[in-house]
Short mmCIF file of C-alpha atoms in Angstrom, two decimals:
data_model
loop_
_atom_site.label_atom_id
_atom_site.label_comp_id
_atom_site.label_asym_id
_atom_site.label_seq_id
_atom_site.Cartn_x
_atom_site.Cartn_y
_atom_site.Cartn_z
CA MET D 1 188.64 33.18 -21.43
CA THR D 2 188.33 34.49 -17.84
CA THR D 3 185.57 34.73 -15.40
CA SER D 4 186.38 38.06 -14.46
CA ALA D 5 183.98 41.09 -14.83
CA GLU D 6 182.71 41.44 -18.53
CA GLY D 7 183.32 44.64 -20.60
CA PHE D 8 181.49 47.96 -19.94
CA PHE D 9 179.84 47.79 -23.18
CA THR D 10 178.93 44.01 -23.15
CA PRO D 11 175.35 44.61 -22.28
CA LEU D 12 175.00 46.53 -25.54
CA PHE D 13 176.43 43.90 -27.66
CA SER D 14 175.42 40.46 -26.11
CA THR D 15 172.65 38.87 -24.26
CA PRO D 16 173.06 37.47 -20.44
CA GLU D 17 172.61 34.02 -21.97
CA ALA D 18 175.08 34.44 -24.64
CA THR D 19 177.68 35.94 -22.47
CA GLU D 20 177.23 33.00 -19.93
CA CYS D 21 177.49 30.52 -22.42
CA THR D 22 180.78 31.88 -24.24
CA GLY D 23 182.34 33.27 -21.22
CA GLY D 24 185.49 32.30 -19.18
CA ARG D 25 183.67 29.57 -17.24
CA ALA D 26 181.76 28.23 -20.06
CA TRP D 27 185.11 27.24 -21.88
CA LEU D 28 186.45 26.08 -18.78
CA GLN D 29 183.82 23.81 -18.41
CA ALA D 30 183.73 22.87 -22.27
CA MET D 31 187.50 21.97 -21.98
CA LEU D 32 186.76 19.59 -18.99
CA ASP D 33 183.85 18.21 -20.83
CA PHE D 34 186.41 17.20 -23.39
CA GLU D 35 188.54 15.61 -20.67
CA ARG D 36 185.83 13.79 -19.24
CA ALA D 37 184.56 12.51 -22.62
CA LEU D 38 187.80 11.57 -23.90
CA ALA D 39 188.42 9.37 -20.69
CA THR D 40 185.07 8.04 -21.24
CA ALA D 41 185.54 7.05 -24.77
CA GLN D 42 189.01 5.46 -23.89
CA ALA D 43 187.42 3.40 -21.16
CA SER D 44 184.97 2.10 -23.77
CA ALA D 45 187.79 1.26 -26.18
CA GLY D 46 189.70 -0.78 -23.60
CA ILE D 47 192.55 1.77 -23.54
CA ILE D 48 192.23 2.97 -20.07
CA PRO D 49 190.72 1.24 -16.87
CA ARG D 50 186.91 2.14 -16.51
CA GLU D 51 187.51 3.31 -12.64
CA ALA D 52 190.20 5.93 -13.93
CA ALA D 53 187.75 7.45 -16.48
CA GLU D 54 185.41 7.54 -13.60
CA GLU D 55 187.72 9.52 -11.52
CA ILE D 56 188.73 11.90 -14.00
CA GLY D 57 184.79 12.49 -14.64
CA ARG D 58 184.27 13.28 -11.13
CA CYS D 59 186.82 15.78 -11.59
CA CYS D 60 186.01 17.41 -14.49
CA ARG D 61 183.71 20.20 -12.78
CA ALA D 62 184.70 23.98 -13.43
CA GLU D 63 183.84 24.96 -9.84
CA LEU D 64 186.95 22.92 -8.86
CA PHE D 65 189.41 25.16 -10.76
CA ASP D 66 190.75 28.75 -10.43
CA ALA D 67 189.91 29.84 -14.08
CA ASP D 68 191.75 33.17 -13.58
CA SER D 69 194.81 31.43 -12.64
CA ILE D 70 194.56 29.20 -15.79
CA ALA D 71 194.30 32.27 -17.98
CA GLN D 72 197.19 33.95 -16.22
CA ARG D 73 199.38 30.86 -16.92
CA ALA D 74 198.31 30.34 -20.57
CA ALA D 75 200.49 33.19 -21.77
CA SER D 76 203.69 31.28 -21.09
CA SER D 77 202.55 28.44 -23.53
CA ALA D 78 200.10 30.21 -25.74
CA THR D 79 197.43 28.08 -24.54
CA PRO D 80 195.26 27.52 -21.57
CA VAL D 81 195.46 23.91 -21.90
CA ILE D 82 198.71 23.08 -20.27
CA ALA D 83 197.74 24.78 -17.09
CA LEU D 84 194.27 23.04 -17.19
CA VAL D 85 195.69 19.34 -17.64
CA ARG D 86 198.00 20.15 -14.88
CA ASP D 87 195.36 21.10 -12.60
CA LEU D 88 193.32 18.31 -13.45
CA ALA D 89 196.07 15.74 -12.88
CA GLU D 90 196.77 17.34 -9.32
CA GLN D 91 192.64 16.88 -8.71
CA VAL D 92 192.47 13.03 -9.47
CA ALA D 93 193.55 10.26 -7.46
CA GLU D 94 196.87 8.77 -8.00
CA PRO D 95 195.98 5.58 -10.15
CA ALA D 96 194.03 7.88 -12.64
CA LYS D 97 196.86 10.33 -13.05
CA PRO D 98 198.69 8.72 -15.89
CA HIS D 99 195.18 8.60 -17.77
CA VAL D 100 194.64 12.33 -17.75
CA HIS D 101 194.51 13.87 -21.37
CA ARG D 102 195.77 10.45 -22.86
CA GLY D 103 196.81 10.88 -26.41
CA ALA D 104 195.42 14.30 -26.82
CA THR D 105 196.99 17.60 -27.67
CA SER D 106 196.15 21.34 -26.53
CA GLN D 107 194.40 22.08 -29.68
CA ASP D 108 192.09 19.00 -29.45
CA VAL D 109 190.66 20.40 -26.28
CA ILE D 110 190.29 23.87 -27.69
CA ASP D 111 188.93 23.07 -30.95
CA THR D 112 186.34 20.89 -29.60
CA ALA D 113 185.59 23.27 -26.48
CA ALA D 114 184.90 25.80 -29.36
CA MET D 115 182.31 23.36 -31.21
CA LEU D 116 180.57 22.77 -27.85
CA ILE D 117 180.46 26.80 -27.10
CA SER D 118 179.32 27.21 -30.74
CA ARG D 119 176.66 24.56 -30.31
CA ARG D 120 175.21 26.15 -27.19
CA ALA D 121 175.46 29.71 -28.76
CA LEU D 122 173.62 28.48 -31.82
CA GLU D 123 170.90 27.21 -30.14
CA LEU D 124 170.06 30.66 -28.47
CA ILE D 125 170.60 32.37 -31.97
CA VAL D 126 168.32 30.14 -34.00
CA ALA D 127 165.54 30.05 -31.43
CA ASP D 128 165.74 34.04 -31.65
CA LEU D 129 166.01 33.88 -35.34
CA ARG D 130 162.86 31.54 -35.57
CA GLY D 131 161.08 33.94 -33.18
CA ALA D 132 161.91 36.77 -35.49
CA ALA D 133 160.71 34.79 -38.59
CA GLU D 134 157.42 33.87 -36.69
CA GLU D 135 156.84 37.60 -36.23
CA CYS D 136 157.88 38.54 -40.04
CA ALA D 137 155.28 35.93 -41.14
CA ARG D 138 152.61 37.45 -38.88
CA LEU D 139 153.58 41.01 -40.34
CA ALA D 140 153.29 39.53 -43.86
CA ASP D 141 149.83 38.31 -43.61
CA GLN D 142 148.42 41.13 -41.57
CA HIS D 143 149.78 43.60 -43.92
CA ARG D 144 149.61 42.19 -47.47
CA ARG D 145 147.10 44.78 -48.47
CA THR D 146 148.93 47.70 -46.49
CA VAL D 147 150.23 49.79 -49.54
CA LEU D 148 153.62 51.03 -49.11
CA ILE D 149 155.59 53.09 -51.48
CA GLY D 150 158.75 51.19 -52.91
CA ARG D 151 161.69 53.02 -52.91
CA SER D 152 164.79 52.62 -55.31
CA LEU D 153 167.97 54.50 -54.72
CA LEU D 154 166.17 56.22 -51.72
CA GLN D 155 163.89 57.77 -53.97
CA GLN D 156 160.05 56.95 -54.46
CA ALA D 157 159.81 54.30 -57.07
CA LEU D 158 156.31 52.05 -57.26
CA PRO D 159 153.59 51.02 -55.01
CA THR D 160 154.21 47.66 -53.15
CA THR D 161 153.02 46.57 -49.43
CA PHE D 162 154.31 46.54 -46.20
CA GLY D 163 153.26 42.77 -46.09
CA LEU D 164 155.82 41.92 -49.01
CA ARG D 165 158.75 44.00 -47.36
CA CYS D 166 158.13 41.56 -44.34
CA ALA D 167 157.77 38.29 -46.47
CA ASN D 168 161.38 39.30 -47.96
CA TRP D 169 162.57 39.63 -44.45
CA LEU D 170 160.97 36.36 -43.76
CA ILE D 171 162.70 34.30 -46.58
CA ALA D 172 166.00 35.83 -46.15
CA LEU D 173 165.57 34.79 -42.05
CA ASP D 174 164.57 31.30 -43.14
CA GLU D 175 167.45 30.89 -45.40
CA ALA D 176 170.05 32.02 -42.68
CA ILE D 177 168.26 29.60 -40.25
CA GLY D 178 168.64 26.70 -42.68
CA GLU D 179 172.33 27.43 -43.04
CA LEU D 180 172.93 27.87 -39.41
CA GLU D 181 171.26 24.68 -38.62
CA ARG D 182 173.16 22.79 -41.35
CA VAL D 183 176.25 23.97 -39.76
CA ARG D 184 175.07 22.95 -36.28
CA ASP D 185 174.06 19.60 -37.05
CA GLU D 186 176.78 18.57 -39.45
CA ARG D 187 179.72 20.76 -39.33
CA LEU D 188 180.33 20.82 -35.38
CA ALA D 189 182.72 18.05 -35.23
CA VAL D 190 184.74 16.81 -32.47
CA GLN D 191 188.48 17.23 -32.89
CA PHE D 192 190.99 14.74 -31.93
CA GLY D 193 194.27 14.13 -33.67
CA GLY D 194 196.96 13.84 -31.02
CA PRO D 195 200.18 16.34 -31.65
CA ALA D 196 200.51 15.43 -35.30
CA GLY D 197 197.11 14.42 -36.43
CA ASN D 198 197.68 10.88 -36.58
CA LEU D 199 197.08 9.66 -32.93
CA SER D 200 200.16 7.63 -33.06
CA SER D 201 200.07 6.95 -29.19
CA LEU D 202 196.84 4.96 -29.65
CA GLY D 203 198.01 2.73 -32.37
CA ALA D 204 194.91 1.47 -34.40
CA ALA D 205 192.25 2.50 -31.87
CA GLY D 206 192.37 6.04 -32.86
CA SER D 207 189.32 6.12 -35.25
CA GLN D 208 187.36 3.87 -32.56
CA VAL D 209 188.18 6.81 -30.01
CA ILE D 210 187.18 9.31 -32.29
CA ARG D 211 183.83 7.91 -32.92
CA LEU D 212 183.03 7.30 -29.14
CA LEU D 213 184.14 10.56 -28.35
CA ALA D 214 181.93 12.19 -30.90
CA ALA D 215 179.16 10.03 -29.75
CA GLU D 216 179.84 11.17 -25.91
CA LEU D 217 179.86 14.78 -26.84
CA GLY D 218 176.97 14.82 -29.25
CA LEU D 219 179.05 16.33 -32.03
CA ALA D 220 179.81 15.18 -35.70
CA GLU D 221 182.39 12.57 -36.32
CA PRO D 222 184.88 14.08 -38.97
CA VAL D 223 186.56 12.07 -41.50
CA LEU D 224 189.85 13.06 -40.18
CA PRO D 225 191.32 14.97 -37.43
CA TRP D 226 191.04 18.56 -38.48
CA HIS D 227 193.96 20.63 -36.79
CA THR D 228 194.87 22.95 -39.82
CA ASP D 229 191.81 22.31 -41.98
CA ARG D 230 189.81 25.24 -40.83
CA THR D 231 186.82 25.00 -43.12
CA ARG D 232 184.54 24.23 -40.23
CA ILE D 233 185.47 27.54 -38.55
CA ALA D 234 185.15 29.41 -41.76
CA GLY D 235 181.94 27.85 -42.65
CA LEU D 236 180.44 28.72 -39.11
CA ALA D 237 181.51 32.38 -39.60
CA GLY D 238 180.19 32.60 -43.00
CA ALA D 239 176.89 31.28 -41.57
CA LEU D 240 176.86 33.70 -38.77
CA GLY D 241 177.96 36.75 -41.00
CA THR D 242 175.09 35.97 -43.24
CA ALA D 243 172.43 35.82 -40.46
CA SER D 244 173.90 38.87 -39.08
CA GLY D 245 173.59 40.66 -42.74
CA VAL D 246 169.92 39.76 -42.70
CA LEU D 247 169.36 41.00 -39.30
CA GLY D 248 171.20 44.17 -40.33
CA LYS D 249 169.07 44.63 -43.30
CA ILE D 250 165.71 44.66 -41.28
CA ALA D 251 167.35 47.02 -38.92
CA LEU D 252 168.04 49.31 -41.42
CA ASP D 253 164.77 49.17 -42.87
CA VAL D 254 163.27 49.94 -39.59
CA LYS D 255 165.68 53.04 -39.07
CA LEU D 256 164.78 54.35 -42.35
CA HIS D 257 160.91 54.10 -41.99
CA SER D 258 161.19 55.71 -38.55
CA GLN D 259 162.81 58.78 -39.59
CA THR D 260 160.35 61.70 -38.66
CA GLU D 261 159.98 62.81 -42.27
CA VAL D 262 158.92 59.33 -43.15
CA ALA D 263 157.07 58.07 -39.70
CA GLU D 264 156.01 54.73 -41.27
CA LEU D 265 157.15 52.53 -38.63
CA ALA D 266 158.06 53.19 -34.77
CA GLU D 267 159.56 50.70 -32.14
CA ASP D 268 157.15 50.24 -29.06
CA LYS D 269 159.90 51.28 -26.56
CA PRO D 270 162.03 53.98 -28.43
CA GLY D 271 164.87 55.47 -26.62
CA GLY D 272 165.35 59.09 -25.65
CA SER D 273 168.17 61.56 -25.94
CA SER D 274 170.27 63.36 -23.03
CA ALA D 275 169.89 66.66 -24.74
CA MET D 276 166.45 66.46 -26.36
CA PRO D 277 163.52 65.23 -24.85
CA HIS D 278 161.41 65.07 -27.73
CA LYS D 279 163.48 62.33 -29.42
CA GLN D 280 161.93 58.76 -30.05
CA ASN D 281 165.17 57.02 -31.27
CA PRO D 282 164.93 53.48 -32.74
CA VAL D 283 167.23 52.06 -30.34
CA SER D 284 166.82 48.43 -30.91
CA ALA D 285 167.56 48.78 -34.52
CA VAL D 286 170.49 51.13 -34.01
CA LEU D 287 172.02 48.28 -31.48
CA VAL D 288 171.17 45.53 -34.28
CA SER D 289 172.87 47.96 -36.91
CA ALA D 290 175.85 48.39 -34.63
CA ALA D 291 176.49 44.78 -33.97
CA ALA D 292 175.89 43.83 -37.76
CA GLN D 293 178.61 46.90 -38.51
CA ARG D 294 181.36 44.69 -36.51
CA VAL D 295 180.44 41.29 -37.70
CA PRO D 296 182.00 41.45 -41.19
CA GLY D 297 185.55 42.19 -39.78
CA LEU D 298 185.41 39.45 -37.46
CA VAL D 299 184.30 36.95 -40.18
CA ALA D 300 187.32 38.23 -42.02
CA THR D 301 189.77 37.81 -39.23
CA LEU D 302 188.49 33.88 -38.93
CA LEU D 303 188.69 33.51 -42.92
CA ALA D 304 192.05 35.09 -42.74
CA SER D 305 193.40 32.83 -40.25
CA MET D 306 192.45 29.51 -42.43
CA PRO D 307 196.11 29.14 -43.91
CA GLN D 308 197.83 27.37 -41.15
CA GLU D 309 201.20 25.82 -41.17
CA HIS D 310 201.78 22.12 -41.47
CA GLU D 311 200.15 20.09 -38.79
CA ARG D 312 199.99 22.75 -36.19
CA ALA D 313 199.64 26.47 -36.56
CA ALA D 314 201.88 29.13 -35.07
CA GLY D 315 199.67 32.06 -34.49
CA PRO D 316 196.35 31.95 -36.68
CA TRP D 317 194.97 29.23 -34.50
CA GLN D 318 195.37 31.54 -31.45
CA ALA D 319 193.77 34.40 -33.51
CA GLU D 320 190.61 32.68 -33.63
CA TRP D 321 189.52 32.37 -30.20
CA GLU D 322 188.40 35.85 -29.29
CA PRO D 323 186.91 36.77 -32.61
CA LEU D 324 184.76 33.51 -32.42
CA VAL D 325 183.19 34.53 -29.11
CA GLU D 326 182.75 38.04 -30.14
CA LEU D 327 181.07 36.76 -33.11
CA LEU D 328 178.91 34.64 -31.54
CA ARG D 329 177.67 37.32 -28.81
CA LEU D 330 177.21 39.84 -31.49
CA VAL D 331 174.72 37.65 -33.72
CA ALA D 332 172.89 36.45 -30.40
CA SER D 333 172.49 40.24 -29.55
CA ALA D 334 171.21 40.92 -32.87
CA ALA D 335 168.88 38.03 -33.19
CA HIS D 336 167.45 38.59 -29.83
CA ARG D 337 167.07 42.37 -30.14
CA THR D 338 165.40 41.83 -33.73
CA ARG D 339 162.90 39.32 -32.42
CA HIS D 340 161.58 42.12 -29.85
CA LEU D 341 161.60 44.77 -32.30
CA LEU D 342 159.36 43.01 -34.66
CA SER D 343 156.84 41.66 -32.15
CA GLY D 344 156.18 45.28 -30.74
CA LEU D 345 156.65 47.01 -34.04
CA ARG D 346 154.31 49.76 -34.51
CA VAL D 347 153.06 49.98 -38.19
CA ARG D 348 151.54 53.62 -39.03
CA THR D 349 149.45 52.53 -41.97
CA GLU D 350 147.88 56.24 -42.46
CA GLU D 351 151.62 57.64 -42.82
CA MET D 352 152.16 54.82 -45.29
CA ALA D 353 149.15 55.74 -47.32
CA ALA D 354 149.92 59.68 -46.97
CA ASN D 355 153.58 59.04 -48.37
CA VAL D 356 152.14 56.97 -51.13
CA GLU D 357 150.25 60.31 -52.18
CA LEU D 358 153.35 62.36 -51.70
CA THR D 359 154.27 62.72 -55.58
CA ARG D 360 150.32 63.46 -56.30
CA GLY D 361 150.46 60.19 -58.46
CA LEU D 362 153.69 60.43 -60.41
CA ILE D 363 154.45 57.00 -59.04
CA MET D 364 152.02 55.73 -61.36
CA ALA D 365 153.73 57.11 -64.36
CA GLU D 366 154.94 53.76 -65.52
CA ARG D 367 151.26 52.16 -65.61
CA VAL D 368 149.64 55.05 -67.48
CA ALA D 369 152.62 54.78 -70.02
CA ALA D 370 151.96 51.24 -70.61
CA GLU D 371 148.24 51.78 -71.02
CA LEU D 372 148.62 54.85 -73.49
CA ALA D 373 151.42 52.54 -75.49
CA GLU D 374 148.80 50.18 -76.55
CA GLN D 375 147.13 53.01 -78.73
CA LEU D 376 150.19 55.48 -79.13
CA GLY D 377 153.14 53.19 -79.38
CA ARG D 378 155.84 53.00 -76.72
CA SER D 379 158.00 56.01 -77.61
CA ALA D 380 154.88 58.48 -77.86
CA ALA D 381 153.59 57.48 -74.72
CA GLN D 382 156.54 57.60 -72.74
CA GLU D 383 157.19 61.19 -73.99
CA LEU D 384 153.59 62.26 -73.23
CA VAL D 385 153.63 60.94 -69.90
CA GLY D 386 156.88 62.47 -69.13
CA ARG D 387 155.48 65.85 -70.42
CA LEU D 388 152.37 65.55 -68.14
CA CYS D 389 154.48 64.55 -65.20
CA ARG D 390 156.46 67.69 -65.57
CA GLN D 391 153.28 69.77 -65.84
CA ALA D 392 151.98 68.27 -62.65
CA LEU D 393 155.05 69.16 -60.80
CA GLN D 394 155.11 72.88 -62.50
CA HIS D 395 151.16 73.47 -61.88
CA GLN D 396 151.22 71.64 -58.49
CA THR D 397 148.59 69.20 -59.46
CA SER D 398 148.09 65.49 -59.53
CA LEU D 399 149.14 63.29 -62.72
CA ARG D 400 145.59 62.29 -62.57
CA GLU D 401 144.38 65.81 -63.01
CA GLU D 402 146.78 66.49 -65.93
CA LEU D 403 145.58 63.18 -67.54
CA LEU D 404 141.90 64.01 -67.33
CA GLY D 405 142.63 67.39 -68.80
CA ASP D 406 144.55 66.39 -71.72
CA THR D 407 142.75 66.20 -75.04
CA ARG D 408 145.25 63.57 -76.53
CA VAL D 409 145.02 61.32 -73.67
CA ARG D 410 141.07 61.70 -73.39
CA ALA D 411 141.14 60.60 -77.19
CA VAL D 412 142.28 57.25 -76.29
CA LEU D 413 141.51 56.64 -72.45
CA SER D 414 138.15 56.99 -70.79
CA GLU D 415 138.02 58.65 -67.40
CA GLU D 416 137.29 55.24 -65.77
CA ARG D 417 140.34 53.62 -67.41
CA ILE D 418 142.54 56.99 -66.08
CA LEU D 419 141.05 56.54 -62.72
CA ALA D 420 141.92 52.92 -62.58
CA ALA D 421 145.68 53.51 -64.12
CA THR D 422 146.37 55.96 -61.36
CA GLU D 423 145.37 54.00 -58.45
CA PRO D 424 148.36 52.53 -56.56
CA ALA D 425 146.37 49.77 -54.59
CA ASP D 426 145.37 48.19 -58.03
CA TYR D 427 148.91 48.54 -59.09
CA LEU D 428 150.59 45.51 -57.13
CA GLY D 429 151.34 42.83 -59.40
CA SER D 430 152.04 39.34 -57.93
CA THR D 431 152.27 40.76 -54.26
CA ASP D 432 149.57 38.46 -52.92
CA ASP D 433 151.00 35.40 -54.42
CA PHE D 434 154.56 36.06 -53.61
CA ILE D 435 153.30 36.64 -49.96
CA ASP D 436 151.62 33.28 -50.04
CA ARG D 437 154.75 31.68 -51.47
CA ALA D 438 156.79 33.11 -48.70
CA LEU D 439 154.36 31.87 -46.18
CA ASN D 440 153.91 28.44 -47.52
CA ALA D 441 157.82 28.07 -47.92
CA HIS D 442 158.03 28.82 -44.07
CA ALA D 443 155.40 26.78 -42.91
CA GLY D 444 157.05 23.91 -44.90
CA MET D 445 160.33 24.68 -43.26
CA GLU D 446 158.81 24.94 -39.90
CA ALA D 447 157.26 21.42 -40.24
CA ARG D 448 160.58 19.89 -41.09
#
């Protein structure tokens, strides 16, 4: 939580905006925002003088504090809040000193600060995810008839379209966005419970102060103080992990399609190699993948920290802080890079078409077998098409040629039906309808 120089690899796994809003100065200001809002709420509830609240608020500015000093002193108490409160009390005028941090405990400050930090980071993440979704919608519509070979277990399967692939990316992004927005709007709650979660020092005014404090900070009001109920942190981690998985899937697809032997996609600004001048590396997809690879471990750490002792944890709470920061930065970086990757994605339609023809029509065996089954029965049709596929491989011919030259096939299928049954662009099922459904669902989400 210091403002010292960021790590050597931080630019690879964060963005300048995400680093700033989750860095040491941002945490310091978020903790001070809690102290300012607490004083304001207590003044509104008649617990402390209005003048004291104004004086505390005047001093709750990060530039007035030595963040590095606070961070260094945190080790002696397992929290930076004690040093912060001591420094804040020294800043304010004498009449306001007794009212600093009134009724609060260290966890109130850090948990609420974590909610404020997360909200700011989520704004960045959601904005980039929405931008990525818009690019997917554009690509889905633009390439709804761009035939692409579908692959199953990394082998050629059946024809599909690149537009449908992008529509699938779109729906996954929209669902991830919806969950992140729900967490942001409903689950990021103020924390104020005092030392044991019952605000005993405030008497019957505790609930009123929580309500006023939540309103002052623009956070949700919890039913109860949630010191050792970590479902909010877990829900945030899960939503971020899901979004990361969606981004990782897109990056993986781009990497696979960018292989030299496939060459169906390319980034508009590929990276080079220190040794091989010819390389055109999909660096954005690589960095998104690297970020997504690290996220599950961080989510697991936050979930593992959920069981916490009694009313205040001894270790699991402290274990959350850095993984949460890293998680927010990684997902922010992945979302930002994915948005820009998609905006400049080069779709090589000629290579897609060439790869559809790579097996010389064998990918149409399913459809041909279905056509023949009407006359020959399913088992006989499957056996016949299987034999013709093997012949095509042996003779280095196409399935269409083998069908046209087989007397048993010609006895039940005309040349016109054979040509139609072996045309990949005519075997796309509900692709157009599915793309429309995805685009309509996306438009509906955007309208909300």
